[in-house]
Structure formats: structure tokens, C-alpha cells
Coordinates of C-alpha atoms in Angstrom, one line a residue:
L245 CA 0.9 -6.5 7.6
F246 CA 0.2 -3.6 5.1
G247 CA -1.8 -5.9 2.8
A248 CA -3.9 -7.3 5.6
W249 CA -4.6 -3.9 7.1
A250 CA -5.6 -2.4 3.8
A251 CA -7.8 -5.4 2.9
K252 CA -9.7 -5.1 6.2
R253 CA -10.6 -1.5 5.4
I254 CA -11.4 -2.1 1.8
R255 CA -13.7 -5.0 2.8
N256 CA -15.6 -2.8 5.2
S257 CA -16.0 0.0 2.6
G258 CA -19.0 -1.2 0.6
D259 CA -21.0 -4.0 -0.9
R260 CA -20.2 -3.6 -4.6
T261 CA -17.4 -4.7 -6.7
L262 CA -14.6 -2.2 -6.5
N263 CA -12.0 -1.3 -9.1
M264 CA -8.5 -1.2 -7.6
L265 CA -5.0 -0.1 -8.8
D266 CA -1.9 -1.6 -7.2
I267 CA 1.1 0.7 -8.1
G268 CA 4.4 -1.2 -8.1
T269 CA 2.9 -4.6 -7.4
G270 CA 6.3 -6.4 -7.3
T271 CA 5.4 -10.1 -7.2
G272 CA 1.7 -9.4 -6.7
L273 CA 1.5 -10.1 -2.9
L274 CA -0.7 -7.1 -2.0
S275 CA -3.1 -7.6 -4.9
L276 CA -3.5 -11.3 -4.0
M277 CA -4.0 -10.6 -0.3
I278 CA -6.8 -8.1 -1.2
A279 CA -8.3 -10.3 -3.8
Q280 CA -8.6 -13.1 -1.2
Q281 CA -10.6 -10.8 1.1
C282 CA -12.4 -8.3 -1.0
D283 CA -14.8 -8.1 -3.9
A284 CA -12.5 -6.2 -6.2
L285 CA -11.1 -6.2 -9.8
I286 CA -7.4 -5.3 -9.6
D287 CA -5.0 -3.8 -12.1
A288 CA -1.5 -4.5 -10.8
I289 CA 1.2 -2.4 -12.4
E290 CA 4.9 -3.3 -12.3
I291 CA 7.8 -1.6 -14.1
D292 CA 10.4 -4.4 -13.7
K293 CA 10.0 -7.2 -16.3
A294 CA 11.2 -10.0 -14.1
A295 CA 9.0 -9.0 -11.2
A296 CA 6.0 -8.5 -13.4
G297 CA 6.5 -12.0 -14.8
Q298 CA 6.7 -13.4 -11.3
A299 CA 3.5 -11.6 -10.4
E300 CA 1.7 -13.0 -13.4
E301 CA 2.9 -16.5 -12.5
N302 CA 1.7 -16.1 -8.9
V303 CA -1.7 -14.7 -10.0
V304 CA -2.3 -17.6 -12.5
S305 CA -1.4 -20.1 -9.8
S306 CA -3.8 -18.6 -7.3
P307 CA -7.6 -19.1 -6.9
W308 CA -8.1 -15.4 -7.7
K309 CA -6.7 -15.2 -11.2
E310 CA -10.0 -13.8 -12.6
K311 CA -9.7 -10.8 -10.2
V312 CA -6.1 -9.6 -10.8
R313 CA -4.6 -8.3 -14.1
V314 CA -0.9 -7.8 -14.2
T315 CA 0.6 -5.2 -16.5
Q316 CA 4.3 -4.5 -17.0
G317 CA 4.7 -0.7 -17.4
D318 CA 5.6 2.6 -15.9
I319 CA 2.9 4.1 -13.7
K320 CA 3.8 7.6 -14.8
Y321 CA 2.6 6.8 -18.3
F322 CA -0.2 4.6 -17.2
A323 CA -1.6 7.4 -15.0
K324 CA -1.7 9.8 -17.9
S325 CA -3.4 7.3 -20.1
S326 CA -7.2 7.1 -20.8
S327 CA -7.6 4.1 -18.5
P328 CA -10.4 4.5 -15.9
R329 CA -10.2 6.0 -12.4
Y330 CA -10.2 3.6 -9.5
D331 CA -12.2 3.2 -6.2
I332 CA -9.0 2.0 -4.5
V333 CA -5.3 2.8 -5.1
I334 CA -2.7 1.0 -3.0
C335 CA 1.1 1.4 -3.1
N336 CA 4.2 0.2 -1.3
P337 CA 6.5 2.6 -3.2
P338 CA 10.3 2.6 -3.3
F339 CA 11.4 3.7 0.2
Y340 CA 14.6 5.6 -0.2
E341 CA 15.5 8.8 -2.0
N342 CA 19.1 10.2 -2.1
E343 CA 20.5 7.2 -0.1
L344 CA 23.2 4.6 -0.7
V345 CA 22.2 2.3 -3.5
S346 CA 22.8 -1.4 -4.2
P347 CA 25.0 -2.8 -7.0
S348 CA 21.8 -4.7 -8.1
H349 CA 19.7 -2.7 -10.6
E350 CA 16.6 -4.8 -9.7
K351 CA 17.0 -4.0 -6.0
N352 CA 17.4 -0.4 -6.7
I353 CA 14.1 -0.3 -8.7
A354 CA 12.3 -2.0 -5.8
H355 CA 13.8 -0.1 -2.9
H356 CA 15.1 3.2 -4.3
S357 CA 13.3 6.0 -6.1
Q358 CA 15.4 6.8 -9.1
E359 CA 12.6 5.3 -11.2
L360 CA 9.6 6.6 -9.1
L361 CA 9.8 9.5 -6.7
L362 CA 7.2 9.9 -3.9
N363 CA 5.7 13.0 -5.4
E364 CA 5.2 11.0 -8.7
V365 CA 3.4 8.3 -6.7
L366 CA 1.1 10.8 -5.2
Q367 CA 0.5 12.5 -8.6
A368 CA -0.5 9.1 -10.0
I369 CA -2.8 8.5 -7.0
R370 CA -4.5 11.8 -7.6
D371 CA -4.8 11.2 -11.3
K372 CA -6.3 7.7 -10.9
L373 CA -8.5 8.0 -7.8
T374 CA -12.2 8.6 -8.0
R375 CA -13.7 11.5 -6.1
Q376 CA -15.0 9.1 -3.4
G377 CA -12.1 6.7 -3.6
Q378 CA -9.6 5.6 -1.0
F379 CA -5.8 5.2 -1.1
F380 CA -3.4 3.3 1.1
L381 CA 0.4 3.8 1.4
L382 CA 3.2 2.1 3.3
L383 CA 6.3 4.2 4.1
P384 CA 9.2 4.4 6.4
F385 CA 8.2 6.2 9.6
K386 CA 11.0 8.8 9.0
R387 CA 9.2 9.9 5.8
M388 CA 5.7 10.4 7.4
D389 CA 5.9 14.2 7.8
E390 CA 7.2 14.6 4.3
A391 CA 4.5 12.4 2.9
V392 CA 1.7 14.2 4.8
S393 CA 3.0 17.5 3.5
L394 CA 3.1 16.2 -0.1
L395 CA -0.4 14.7 0.2
K396 CA -1.8 18.1 1.1
K397 CA 0.0 19.5 -2.0
F398 CA -1.8 17.0 -4.2
N399 CA -5.2 17.6 -2.5
L400 CA -5.2 14.2 -0.9
L401 CA -6.6 13.9 2.7
V402 CA -5.1 11.6 5.3
T403 CA -7.9 9.8 7.3
E404 CA -5.8 7.3 9.3
T405 CA -2.2 6.6 10.2
V406 CA -0.9 3.6 12.0
L407 CA 2.6 3.8 13.4
V408 CA 4.3 0.4 13.4
R409 CA 7.2 -0.9 15.6
Q410 CA 8.8 -4.4 15.8
S411 CA 8.0 -4.6 19.6
L412 CA 7.0 -2.4 22.5
N413 CA 10.7 -1.8 23.1
H414 CA 11.5 -0.6 19.6
N415 CA 11.0 2.8 17.9
F416 CA 8.5 3.1 15.1
F417 CA 9.9 2.0 11.8
R418 CA 6.9 2.0 9.4
V419 CA 3.7 4.1 8.9
L420 CA 0.5 2.8 7.3
I421 CA -1.4 5.7 5.7
A422 CA -5.1 5.7 4.5
G423 CA -6.8 8.6 2.9
T424 CA -9.1 10.0 0.2
S425 CA -9.5 12.9 -2.0
D426 CA -9.9 16.2 0.0
D427 CA -13.2 16.7 -1.9
N428 CA -14.5 14.6 1.0
S429 CA -12.8 16.6 3.8
N430 CA -16.1 17.6 5.5
E431 CA -17.1 13.9 5.8
K432 CA -13.9 12.3 7.1
K433 CA -12.3 12.2 10.5
Y434 CA -8.7 11.5 11.2
S435 CA -7.4 8.7 13.5
R436 CA -3.9 8.0 14.6
N437 CA -3.0 4.6 16.0
E438 CA -0.1 2.4 17.0
L439 CA 0.7 -1.2 16.4
A440 CA 3.5 -3.4 17.8
I441 CA 4.3 -6.7 16.1
M442 CA 5.7 -8.4 19.2
D443 CA 4.9 -8.0 22.9
E444 CA 7.2 -8.0 26.0
Q445 CA 7.4 -11.8 25.8
Q446 CA 8.5 -11.7 22.1
Q447 CA 5.1 -13.2 21.1
Y448 CA 2.9 -11.8 18.3
T449 CA 0.5 -9.2 19.7
K450 CA -3.3 -9.8 19.5
E451 CA -3.6 -6.9 17.0
F452 CA -1.0 -8.4 14.7
I453 CA -2.6 -11.9 14.9
D454 CA -6.1 -10.5 14.2
L455 CA -4.9 -8.9 11.0
L456 CA -2.8 -11.8 9.7
K457 CA -4.6 -14.9 10.9
D458 CA -6.5 -15.4 7.6
Y459 CA -3.2 -15.5 5.7
Y460 CA -1.1 -17.9 7.7
L461 CA -1.8 -21.6 8.6
Y462 CA 0.0 -21.4 12.0
L463 CA -0.2 -18.0 13.6

């Protein structure tokens, strides 16, 4: 859902080839979804060696291998390097801070933030985003207020939030956040929307289908 939502907005943002950074790419899913839909050259960074290897394998096996470059490394060091700034930065960061961890080190890297705190993610976004660039974040709904406050601290402007729930009978559980540098604050308006994955009949909603239909054979 996050990848499809971001790809739609990136696709509508211009008619030139964009440079994009995917922070914590995991197995490369978000990068490949965006490569499928957008004219973009993507640097996909992943700290975990096994996940980065899987991402590289997935990219090489895809039709978009010329558009995605996987790098194993720590974004904290990459962000401070002399690498260029990006038109787009996307991140599905580790969700949990100060919560019960798993016995699995790999799961903790993916889901918990001992390796990468939210403020470090936002610092990397600020360091690597061009003045006119856009960023996209996926977070638990319960961390939305914290994230918005931190974004202001890093001079990043939220332009859109989408509150996501499993069905119309569920509470919100995720938030999709889009934004830009606050250098553009006079040019951007804020929108807040909601999206349910299922309707009252436990069928996919039209909004969900419209976003994901290009990625699934039978939806």
C-alpha cells in the first residue's frame, strides 16, 4: 500500500528522470514498485547483509535492474558522505522504540530502532533531500504526533497524511506521510485523508484496489 501510494505521487510530480533514495530497503520491494511506475534512478540502502543480498537478487531478477542500485551500508554514514542529494527520499523505518524485542537479531534490525532511531531517519532525509524534493514515510499511527513534531524540528514540512485502517470497523493502525523541505512552505498546502483496506462486506475498497491493481494479477 505504501509503495503504491508513494509511486502514484512520484509519477505525478514531473516529466524528468528523478533521483531517489530508499532508506532501509529490506528486500527491495518499495524500490521495485516505484521503478515499475516512475522514471527514477534509485539508490536502495540496507544495513542488514542478508536482506541487502536478497534485495540485489530481486532487483537483478526484475525488468528494472538498470534503475535500482542496492548498497549494503548504514544510512547514518551514507547521509554524511559526499553522495548527491535526491529528488525523492522514501523510508519505511523500524517501527518500535523502547518496546519488547525479538530473540532474532535480524527481526530486531527490521522492526526495532536500536540501529536507527526515528530522529536519525529524519536527519538523513534532511541531509539528502534537495530543496525542492519530496519525502515519504510509513509509520504506526500511534507515532504520528511524535513524527510531525520531529519533522518540524528538522525543518521538514508535512504536505499530506493518510490514516490507514484495516476496515471501517477498525481503528487506524498506520499513517502514510508525504512532505518536503520547509523552504517550500509558502507553496504547499496540507491535506489529511483516510483509507480503509476492507469495506463492511470484507471486500477490498475501491481506493485500495485503485492503488494496488497495477501490482497484482487478481485484485
